[in-house]
PDB file of C-alpha atoms in Angstrom:
ATOM      1  CA  MET L   6      79.375  15.010  20.786  1.00  0.00           C
ATOM      2  CA  ASN L   7      79.974  18.360  19.043  1.00  0.00           C
ATOM      3  CA  ASN L   8      79.177  20.363  22.195  1.00  0.00           C
ATOM      4  CA  GLN L   9      81.569  18.277  24.285  1.00  0.00           C
ATOM      5  CA  TYR L  10      84.241  18.667  21.591  1.00  0.00           C
ATOM      6  CA  PHE L  11      84.022  22.479  21.492  1.00  0.00           C
ATOM      7  CA  LEU L  12      83.851  22.709  25.289  1.00  0.00           C
ATOM      8  CA  GLY L  13      86.901  20.472  25.650  1.00  0.00           C
ATOM      9  CA  ARG L  14      88.908  22.488  23.110  1.00  0.00           C
ATOM     10  CA  TRP L  15      88.278  25.833  24.830  1.00  0.00           C
ATOM     11  CA  VAL L  16      88.863  24.436  28.338  1.00  0.00           C
ATOM     12  CA  ALA L  17      92.151  22.929  27.180  1.00  0.00           C
ATOM     13  CA  LEU L  18      93.215  26.212  25.519  1.00  0.00           C
ATOM     14  CA  ILE L  19      92.432  28.294  28.600  1.00  0.00           C
ATOM     15  CA  SER L  20      94.101  25.762  30.928  1.00  0.00           C
ATOM     16  CA  CYS L  21      97.279  25.731  28.825  1.00  0.00           C
ATOM     17  CA  SER L  22      97.367  29.544  28.780  1.00  0.00           C
ATOM     18  CA  LEU L  23      97.085  29.663  32.570  1.00  0.00           C
ATOM     19  CA  LEU L  24      99.781  27.022  33.043  1.00  0.00           C
ATOM     20  CA  LEU L  25     102.164  28.858  30.691  1.00  0.00           C
ATOM     21  CA  ALA L  26     101.545  32.111  32.539  1.00  0.00           C
ATOM     22  CA  MET L  27     102.141  30.722  36.046  1.00  0.00           C
ATOM     23  CA  PRO L  28     105.979  31.057  36.120  1.00  0.00           C
ATOM     24  CA  ALA L  29     105.796  34.650  34.872  1.00  0.00           C
ATOM     25  CA  ALA L  30     102.927  35.488  37.227  1.00  0.00           C
ATOM     26  CA  ALA L  31     104.979  34.335  40.208  1.00  0.00           C
ATOM     27  CA  GLN L  32     107.591  36.993  39.376  1.00  0.00           C
ATOM     28  CA  SER L  33     105.106  39.766  38.620  1.00  0.00           C
ATOM     29  CA  ARG L  34     104.176  42.785  40.692  1.00  0.00           C
ATOM     30  CA  ARG L  35     100.458  43.319  41.130  1.00  0.00           C
ATOM     31  CA  ILE L  36      99.022  46.831  41.480  1.00  0.00           C
ATOM     32  CA  LEU L  37      95.336  47.375  42.227  1.00  0.00           C
ATOM     33  CA  LEU L  38      93.968  50.474  40.505  1.00  0.00           C
ATOM     34  CA  GLY L  39      90.883  52.514  41.335  1.00  0.00           C
ATOM     35  CA  LEU L  40      87.347  51.369  40.644  1.00  0.00           C
ATOM     36  CA  GLN L  41      85.835  52.110  37.232  1.00  0.00           C
ATOM     37  CA  VAL L  42      82.100  52.589  36.626  1.00  0.00           C
ATOM     38  CA  TRP L  43      80.644  51.621  33.220  1.00  0.00           C
ATOM     39  CA  PRO L  44      76.942  52.394  32.576  1.00  0.00           C
ATOM     40  CA  GLU L  45      75.671  51.410  29.131  1.00  0.00           C
ATOM     41  CA  LEU L  46      72.437  51.867  27.179  1.00  0.00           C
ATOM     42  CA  GLN L  47      71.677  49.417  24.359  1.00  0.00           C
ATOM     43  CA  GLY L  48      69.115  49.310  21.579  1.00  0.00           C
ATOM     44  CA  GLU L  49      68.751  46.049  19.699  1.00  0.00           C
ATOM     45  CA  VAL L  50      66.625  45.209  16.648  1.00  0.00           C
ATOM     46  CA  ALA L  51      66.154  41.452  16.227  1.00  0.00           C
ATOM     47  CA  LEU L  52      65.256  40.685  12.614  1.00  0.00           C
ATOM     48  CA  HIS L  53      62.809  38.008  11.462  1.00  0.00           C
ATOM     49  CA  ASN L  54      65.661  35.590  10.593  1.00  0.00           C
ATOM     50  CA  GLY L  55      67.282  35.941  14.020  1.00  0.00           C
ATOM     51  CA  ASP L  56      70.009  38.388  12.945  1.00  0.00           C
ATOM     52  CA  TYR L  57      70.342  41.539  15.006  1.00  0.00           C
ATOM     53  CA  LEU L  58      71.391  45.153  14.769  1.00  0.00           C
ATOM     54  CA  LEU L  59      72.844  46.765  17.893  1.00  0.00           C
ATOM     55  CA  LEU L  60      73.471  50.346  18.958  1.00  0.00           C
ATOM     56  CA  ALA L  61      75.157  50.883  22.343  1.00  0.00           C
ATOM     57  CA  LEU L  62      76.324  53.972  24.220  1.00  0.00           C
ATOM     58  CA  ARG L  63      78.674  53.612  27.201  1.00  0.00           C
ATOM     59  CA  GLY L  64      80.279  56.012  29.648  1.00  0.00           C
ATOM     60  CA  GLN L  65      83.371  55.098  31.678  1.00  0.00           C
ATOM     61  CA  ARG L  66      84.364  56.830  34.897  1.00  0.00           C
ATOM     62  CA  VAL L  67      87.673  56.227  36.702  1.00  0.00           C
ATOM     63  CA  THR L  68      87.052  56.964  40.374  1.00  0.00           C
ATOM     64  CA  ASP L  69      90.690  57.598  41.341  1.00  0.00           C
ATOM     65  CA  TYR L  70      91.096  60.311  38.682  1.00  0.00           C
ATOM     66  CA  PRO L  71      90.501  63.916  39.782  1.00  0.00           C
ATOM     67  CA  SER L  72      87.469  65.569  38.259  1.00  0.00           C
ATOM     68  CA  SER L  73      88.320  67.359  35.023  1.00  0.00           C
ATOM     69  CA  GLU L  74      87.318  70.878  34.134  1.00  0.00           C
ATOM     70  CA  TYR L  75      85.685  69.304  31.068  1.00  0.00           C
ATOM     71  CA  ASP L  76      83.459  66.945  33.057  1.00  0.00           C
ATOM     72  CA  GLY L  77      80.428  69.128  32.488  1.00  0.00           C
ATOM     73  CA  ARG L  78      80.752  68.758  28.721  1.00  0.00           C
ATOM     74  CA  ASN L  79      81.518  65.014  28.931  1.00  0.00           C
ATOM     75  CA  LEU L  80      78.618  64.154  31.265  1.00  0.00           C
ATOM     76  CA  GLY L  81      81.136  63.362  34.010  1.00  0.00           C
ATOM     77  CA  PHE L  82      82.809  60.505  32.083  1.00  0.00           C
ATOM     78  CA  ASP L  83      86.510  60.038  31.370  1.00  0.00           C
ATOM     79  CA  GLU L  84      85.708  57.997  28.258  1.00  0.00           C
ATOM     80  CA  ARG L  85      82.662  57.616  26.033  1.00  0.00           C
ATOM     81  CA  ARG L  86      82.038  54.775  23.622  1.00  0.00           C
ATOM     82  CA  LEU L  87      79.568  54.349  20.762  1.00  0.00           C
ATOM     83  CA  THR L  88      79.177  50.841  19.293  1.00  0.00           C
ATOM     84  CA  VAL L  89      77.316  49.721  16.170  1.00  0.00           C
ATOM     85  CA  ALA L  90      77.074  45.984  15.437  1.00  0.00           C
ATOM     86  CA  TYR L  91      75.452  43.494  13.100  1.00  0.00           C
ATOM     87  CA  GLU L  92      75.452  39.727  13.563  1.00  0.00           C
ATOM     88  CA  HIS L  93      74.195  37.014  11.216  1.00  0.00           C
ATOM     89  CA  PHE L  94      73.090  33.610  12.511  1.00  0.00           C
ATOM     90  CA  TRP L  95      73.373  30.753  10.005  1.00  0.00           C
ATOM     91  CA  SER L  96      72.155  28.320  12.721  1.00  0.00           C
ATOM     92  CA  ASP L  97      71.010  28.439  16.338  1.00  0.00           C
ATOM     93  CA  GLN L  98      74.618  27.763  17.402  1.00  0.00           C
ATOM     94  CA  TRP L  99      76.822  29.716  14.971  1.00  0.00           C
ATOM     95  CA  SER L 100      76.949  33.388  14.045  1.00  0.00           C
ATOM     96  CA  LEU L 101      79.323  35.794  12.326  1.00  0.00           C
ATOM     97  CA  GLY L 102      79.282  39.549  12.582  1.00  0.00           C
ATOM     98  CA  GLY L 103      81.135  42.796  12.918  1.00  0.00           C
ATOM     99  CA  THR L 104      81.269  45.748  15.274  1.00  0.00           C
ATOM    100  CA  ALA L 105      82.573  49.285  14.965  1.00  0.00           C
ATOM    101  CA  ARG L 106      83.405  51.316  18.063  1.00  0.00           C
ATOM    102  CA  VAL L 107      84.216  54.994  18.361  1.00  0.00           C
ATOM    103  CA  GLN L 108      85.860  55.878  21.683  1.00  0.00           C
ATOM    104  CA  SER L 109      86.373  59.401  22.942  1.00  0.00           C
ATOM    105  CA  PHE L 110      88.999  60.383  25.520  1.00  0.00           C
ATOM    106  CA  GLY L 111      88.680  63.905  26.884  1.00  0.00           C
ATOM    107  CA  ASN L 112      87.364  66.366  24.311  1.00  0.00           C
ATOM    108  CA  SER L 113      89.458  65.744  21.199  1.00  0.00           C
ATOM    109  CA  GLN L 114      91.087  62.306  21.420  1.00  0.00           C
ATOM    110  CA  LEU L 115      89.332  59.587  19.425  1.00  0.00           C
ATOM    111  CA  ALA L 116      89.910  55.924  18.607  1.00  0.00           C
ATOM    112  CA  VAL L 117      88.097  53.881  15.942  1.00  0.00           C
ATOM    113  CA  VAL L 118      87.998  50.114  16.571  1.00  0.00           C
ATOM    114  CA  PRO L 119      86.456  47.768  13.963  1.00  0.00           C
ATOM    115  CA  GLU L 120      86.112  44.108  14.946  1.00  0.00           C
ATOM    116  CA  LEU L 121      85.239  40.840  13.193  1.00  0.00           C
ATOM    117  CA  VAL L 122      83.359  38.390  15.459  1.00  0.00           C
ATOM    118  CA  LEU L 123      82.781  34.618  15.296  1.00  0.00           C
ATOM    119  CA  ARG L 124      80.445  33.140  17.931  1.00  0.00           C
ATOM    120  CA  HIS L 125      79.319  29.654  18.970  1.00  0.00           C
ATOM    121  CA  ARG L 126      76.675  28.861  21.606  1.00  0.00           C
ATOM    122  CA  SER L 127      75.487  25.438  22.717  1.00  0.00           C
ATOM    123  CA  ALA L 128      73.760  23.640  25.574  1.00  0.00           C
ATOM    124  CA  VAL L 129      75.918  21.937  28.194  1.00  0.00           C
ATOM    125  CA  GLY L 130      73.463  20.182  30.481  1.00  0.00           C
ATOM    126  CA  PRO L 131      71.200  22.865  31.977  1.00  0.00           C
ATOM    127  CA  LEU L 132      73.642  25.666  31.042  1.00  0.00           C
ATOM    128  CA  THR L 133      74.455  27.555  27.856  1.00  0.00           C
ATOM    129  CA  PHE L 134      78.137  27.612  26.918  1.00  0.00           C
ATOM    130  CA  GLY L 135      79.197  30.559  24.772  1.00  0.00           C
ATOM    131  CA  GLN L 136      82.433  31.146  22.862  1.00  0.00           C
ATOM    132  CA  ARG L 137      83.317  34.406  21.162  1.00  0.00           C
ATOM    133  CA  LEU L 138      86.402  34.990  19.005  1.00  0.00           C
ATOM    134  CA  GLY L 139      87.104  38.571  17.926  1.00  0.00           C
ATOM    135  CA  LEU L 140      89.801  40.152  15.758  1.00  0.00           C
ATOM    136  CA  GLU L 141      90.004  43.921  16.218  1.00  0.00           C
ATOM    137  CA  ARG L 142      92.136  46.809  15.031  1.00  0.00           C
ATOM    138  CA  THR L 143      92.638  49.959  17.100  1.00  0.00           C
ATOM    139  CA  PHE L 144      93.483  52.828  14.786  1.00  0.00           C
ATOM    140  CA  PRO L 145      95.982  55.485  15.943  1.00  0.00           C
ATOM    141  CA  ASN L 146      94.823  58.160  18.331  1.00  0.00           C
ATOM    142  CA  ASN L 147      96.318  60.583  20.846  1.00  0.00           C
ATOM    143  CA  ALA L 148      95.577  58.503  23.929  1.00  0.00           C
ATOM    144  CA  GLY L 149      96.255  55.014  25.207  1.00  0.00           C
ATOM    145  CA  TYR L 150      93.520  52.388  25.058  1.00  0.00           C
ATOM    146  CA  TYR L 151      92.734  52.524  28.765  1.00  0.00           C
ATOM    147  CA  GLY L 152      90.854  49.531  30.137  1.00  0.00           C
ATOM    148  CA  GLY L 153      91.726  47.447  27.080  1.00  0.00           C
ATOM    149  CA  PRO L 154      94.553  45.248  25.895  1.00  0.00           C
ATOM    150  CA  GLY L 155      97.172  47.779  24.908  1.00  0.00           C
ATOM    151  CA  PRO L 156      98.392  50.756  22.900  1.00  0.00           C
ATOM    152  CA  GLU L 157      96.779  52.319  19.879  1.00  0.00           C
ATOM    153  CA  GLY L 158      97.392  51.439  16.256  1.00  0.00           C
ATOM    154  CA  GLN L 159      97.582  47.682  16.794  1.00  0.00           C
ATOM    155  CA  THR L 160      95.646  44.469  16.132  1.00  0.00           C
ATOM    156  CA  PHE L 161      94.365  42.202  18.895  1.00  0.00           C
ATOM    157  CA  LEU L 162      92.808  38.756  19.047  1.00  0.00           C
ATOM    158  CA  ARG L 163      90.178  38.313  21.772  1.00  0.00           C
ATOM    159  CA  LEU L 164      88.816  35.009  23.075  1.00  0.00           C
ATOM    160  CA  ARG L 165      85.890  34.895  25.492  1.00  0.00           C
ATOM    161  CA  ALA L 166      84.156  31.905  27.071  1.00  0.00           C
ATOM    162  CA  ASP L 167      81.034  32.111  29.228  1.00  0.00           C
ATOM    163  CA  LEU L 168      78.478  29.976  31.048  1.00  0.00           C
ATOM    164  CA  GLU L 169      74.935  31.133  31.748  1.00  0.00           C
ATOM    165  CA  LYS L 170      71.443  29.975  32.603  1.00  0.00           C
ATOM    166  CA  VAL L 171      68.065  31.636  32.121  1.00  0.00           C
ATOM    167  CA  VAL L 172      65.840  31.055  35.176  1.00  0.00           C
ATOM    168  CA  PRO L 173      62.136  31.952  34.627  1.00  0.00           C
ATOM    169  CA  VAL L 174      60.445  33.473  37.656  1.00  0.00           C
ATOM    170  CA  GLY L 175      56.664  33.201  37.701  1.00  0.00           C
ATOM    171  CA  SER L 176      54.551  33.247  34.543  1.00  0.00           C
ATOM    172  CA  GLY L 177      54.774  36.914  33.560  1.00  0.00           C
ATOM    173  CA  GLY L 178      57.924  36.718  31.423  1.00  0.00           C
ATOM    174  CA  PHE L 179      60.317  37.817  34.196  1.00  0.00           C
ATOM    175  CA  ALA L 180      63.552  35.822  34.379  1.00  0.00           C
ATOM    176  CA  LEU L 181      67.002  35.880  35.961  1.00  0.00           C
ATOM    177  CA  ARG L 182      70.104  35.316  33.850  1.00  0.00           C
ATOM    178  CA  PRO L 183      73.216  34.561  35.955  1.00  0.00           C
ATOM    179  CA  ARG L 184      76.378  34.448  33.859  1.00  0.00           C
ATOM    180  CA  LEU L 185      80.142  34.098  34.284  1.00  0.00           C
ATOM    181  CA  SER L 186      82.615  35.008  31.532  1.00  0.00           C
ATOM    182  CA  TYR L 187      86.391  35.051  31.036  1.00  0.00           C
ATOM    183  CA  GLU L 188      88.152  36.918  28.241  1.00  0.00           C
ATOM    184  CA  ALA L 189      91.794  37.081  27.179  1.00  0.00           C
ATOM    185  CA  ALA L 190      93.425  39.248  24.507  1.00  0.00           C
ATOM    186  CA  THR L 191      96.786  39.031  22.769  1.00  0.00           C
ATOM    187  CA  HIS L 192      98.599  41.349  20.366  1.00  0.00           C
ATOM    188  CA  VAL L 193      98.761  40.017  16.797  1.00  0.00           C
ATOM    189  CA  ARG L 194     101.762  40.976  14.669  1.00  0.00           C
ATOM    190  CA  LEU L 195     103.180  39.034  11.758  1.00  0.00           C
ATOM    191  CA  GLN L 196     106.714  40.333  12.235  1.00  0.00           C
ATOM    192  CA  LYS L 197     108.201  42.048  15.259  1.00  0.00           C
ATOM    193  CA  ALA L 198     110.191  45.193  14.538  1.00  0.00           C
ATOM    194  CA  ALA L 199     113.749  45.350  15.854  1.00  0.00           C
ATOM    195  CA  ASP L 200     112.913  48.317  18.103  1.00  0.00           C
ATOM    196  CA  ALA L 201     109.508  46.956  19.246  1.00  0.00           C
ATOM    197  CA  ALA L 202     108.957  46.763  22.988  1.00  0.00           C
ATOM    198  CA  SER L 203     108.876  43.349  24.660  1.00  0.00           C
ATOM    199  CA  GLU L 204     105.408  42.022  25.396  1.00  0.00           C
ATOM    200  CA  ARG L 205     103.881  39.233  27.406  1.00  0.00           C
ATOM    201  CA  PHE L 206     101.907  36.591  25.519  1.00  0.00           C
ATOM    202  CA  ILE L 207      98.582  37.675  27.062  1.00  0.00           C
ATOM    203  CA  GLN L 208      98.206  41.458  27.477  1.00  0.00           C
ATOM    204  CA  PHE L 209      94.689  41.650  28.896  1.00  0.00           C
ATOM    205  CA  THR L 210      92.166  39.469  30.763  1.00  0.00           C
ATOM    206  CA  SER L 211      88.725  40.081  32.204  1.00  0.00           C
ATOM    207  CA  LEU L 212      86.795  37.886  34.643  1.00  0.00           C
ATOM    208  CA  ARG L 213      83.178  39.050  34.827  1.00  0.00           C
ATOM    209  CA  ALA L 214      80.168  37.947  36.891  1.00  0.00           C
ATOM    210  CA  GLU L 215      76.657  39.259  36.277  1.00  0.00           C
ATOM    211  CA  VAL L 216      72.979  38.661  36.939  1.00  0.00           C
ATOM    212  CA  GLY L 217      70.658  39.800  34.187  1.00  0.00           C
ATOM    213  CA  PHE L 218      67.077  40.764  35.030  1.00  0.00           C
ATOM    214  CA  ARG L 219      64.822  40.094  32.052  1.00  0.00           C
ATOM    215  CA  ILE L 220      61.879  42.337  32.854  1.00  0.00           C
ATOM    216  CA  SER L 221      60.109  41.275  29.655  1.00  0.00           C
ATOM    217  CA  ASP L 222      60.927  40.022  26.148  1.00  0.00           C
ATOM    218  CA  HIS L 223      61.698  43.638  25.281  1.00  0.00           C
ATOM    219  CA  PHE L 224      63.716  44.920  28.255  1.00  0.00           C
ATOM    220  CA  ASP L 225      66.738  43.670  30.233  1.00  0.00           C
ATOM    221  CA  VAL L 226      68.757  45.225  33.065  1.00  0.00           C
ATOM    222  CA  THR L 227      72.114  43.636  33.909  1.00  0.00           C
ATOM    223  CA  PRO L 228      74.366  44.716  36.802  1.00  0.00           C
ATOM    224  CA  TRP L 229      77.844  43.198  36.695  1.00  0.00           C
ATOM    225  CA  PHE L 230      81.276  43.200  38.328  1.00  0.00           C
ATOM    226  CA  ALA L 231      84.633  42.376  36.729  1.00  0.00           C
ATOM    227  CA  TYR L 232      88.336  42.206  37.451  1.00  0.00           C
ATOM    228  CA  GLN L 233      90.309  43.391  34.416  1.00  0.00           C
ATOM    229  CA  THR L 234      94.079  42.965  34.237  1.00  0.00           C
ATOM    230  CA  ASN L 235      96.654  44.544  31.931  1.00  0.00           C
ATOM    231  CA  TYR L 236      99.898  42.538  31.721  1.00  0.00           C
ATOM    232  CA  LEU L 237     102.954  44.718  31.053  1.00  0.00           C
ATOM    233  CA  ILE L 238     106.737  44.487  30.911  1.00  0.00           C
ATOM    234  CA  THR L 239     108.264  47.609  32.446  1.00  0.00           C
ATOM    235  CA  LEU L 240     111.842  48.882  32.523  1.00  0.00           C
ATOM    236  CA  PRO L 241     113.719  47.272  35.461  1.00  0.00           C
ATOM    237  CA  GLN L 242     115.339  49.493  38.093  1.00  0.00           C
ATOM    238  CA  TYR L 243     118.420  48.475  40.126  1.00  0.00           C
ATOM    239  CA  ASN L 244     120.039  49.668  43.344  1.00  0.00           C
ATOM    240  CA  ALA L 245     123.743  50.344  43.900  1.00  0.00           C
ATOM    241  CA  MET L 246     124.339  46.647  44.679  1.00  0.00           C
ATOM    242  CA  GLY L 247     122.951  45.623  41.304  1.00  0.00           C
ATOM    243  CA  ASN L 248     119.775  44.129  42.736  1.00  0.00           C
ATOM    244  CA  GLN L 249     116.521  44.770  40.922  1.00  0.00           C
ATOM    245  CA  THR L 250     114.206  46.941  43.003  1.00  0.00           C
ATOM    246  CA  SER L 251     111.324  47.506  40.607  1.00  0.00           C
ATOM    247  CA  GLY L 252     110.185  47.033  37.032  1.00  0.00           C
ATOM    248  CA  GLY L 253     109.878  43.798  35.134  1.00  0.00           C
ATOM    249  CA  ASN L 254     106.514  42.102  34.779  1.00  0.00           C
ATOM    250  CA  LEU L 255     103.654  44.247  36.039  1.00  0.00           C
ATOM    251  CA  ASN L 256      99.975  43.301  36.446  1.00  0.00           C
ATOM    252  CA  LEU L 257      97.613  46.283  36.605  1.00  0.00           C
ATOM    253  CA  VAL L 258      94.299  45.106  38.068  1.00  0.00           C
ATOM    254  CA  THR L 259      91.175  47.242  37.619  1.00  0.00           C
ATOM    255  CA  PRO L 260      87.883  46.445  39.373  1.00  0.00           C
ATOM    256  CA  VAL L 261      84.895  47.498  37.276  1.00  0.00           C
ATOM    257  CA  VAL L 262      81.227  47.875  38.200  1.00  0.00           C
ATOM    258  CA  GLY L 263      78.771  48.126  35.333  1.00  0.00           C
ATOM    259  CA  LEU L 264      75.074  48.411  34.584  1.00  0.00           C
ATOM    260  CA  GLU L 265      73.662  47.599  31.156  1.00  0.00           C
ATOM    261  CA  ALA L 266      70.080  48.372  30.134  1.00  0.00           C
ATOM    262  CA  ARG L 267      68.812  46.915  26.835  1.00  0.00           C
ATOM    263  CA  LEU L 268      65.676  47.609  24.816  1.00  0.00           C
ATOM    264  CA  THR L 269      64.926  44.903  22.239  1.00  0.00           C
ATOM    265  CA  LEU L 270      62.605  45.339  19.270  1.00  0.00           C
ATOM    266  CA  PHE L 271      61.704  42.439  16.996  1.00  0.00           C
ATOM    267  CA  LYS L 272      59.135  41.238  14.477  1.00  0.00           C
ATOM    268  CA  ASP L 273      58.913  37.697  15.836  1.00  0.00           C
ATOM    269  CA  LYS L 274      59.682  36.481  19.347  1.00  0.00           C
ATOM    270  CA  PRO L 275      63.366  35.447  19.350  1.00  0.00           C
ATOM    271  CA  THR L 276      64.341  31.979  20.465  1.00  0.00           C
ATOM    272  CA  ALA L 277      66.130  31.600  23.790  1.00  0.00           C
ATOM    273  CA  GLU L 278      69.187  30.233  21.979  1.00  0.00           C
ATOM    274  CA  ARG L 279      69.577  33.383  19.876  1.00  0.00           C
ATOM    275  CA  GLN L 280      68.803  36.106  22.407  1.00  0.00           C
ATOM    276  CA  LEU L 281      72.312  37.117  23.416  1.00  0.00           C
ATOM    277  CA  PRO L 282      73.302  38.499  26.833  1.00  0.00           C
ATOM    278  CA  THR L 283      73.800  42.248  27.138  1.00  0.00           C
ATOM    279  CA  GLN L 284      77.578  41.677  26.996  1.00  0.00           C
ATOM    280  CA  HIS L 285      77.633  41.112  23.247  1.00  0.00           C
TER     281      HIS L 285
END
């Protein structure tokens, strides 16, 4: 009963968001940007009570950007990201944790992004249904938050829902982990300033499909593909007849290919319910 309740609530919330966005989407311009490549290395320590510590290092490369003279120093990446996280499980279904990300743009531009995370996971038939709610703050920096929900120095609420299934292959511990996730983010502000720019209700979404390869209890490799969209309101432009020729609602769509490799260390073998996917 509880699993059906939580599933129904999230499905209803996502459905309502899509229905509310349909009129605006019909009047939006869609621009497809260049492919991004996101490799990531993860180290995870699963504690005896099921809690975990995570350290992750990611590089992001935008393929339609010209190579920079600094590429040699930055390992060829346009952005680098270091993430440290801790998550506490008070049951097999519920957990609460926090993350801290440091993102580097170029050689001197940095952003610090702390996040508070609430997670719920439950069985829905043969599948595992996951829900992740995050509240994050991007502290001011000299560059925009590219590939994310919006500008620097703001607070965002992120909601992600996913379905997955672990499929054992043979008897040697190898398994496949197909997974589909959808995330949406919105800007949180208690009071809008008089000179604040207009915003759409949802500023960022990501639809991601992946297949994890669990080589053993200690090592996972997960290739994935996603469509990420930034939803903007741009300044309208008009011709001499007064007709709008450009501007207005703009959807910037970014295809992303990623590869995540995770090494897991633990004292006791973690339960299947608590071993999270590489997309934490």
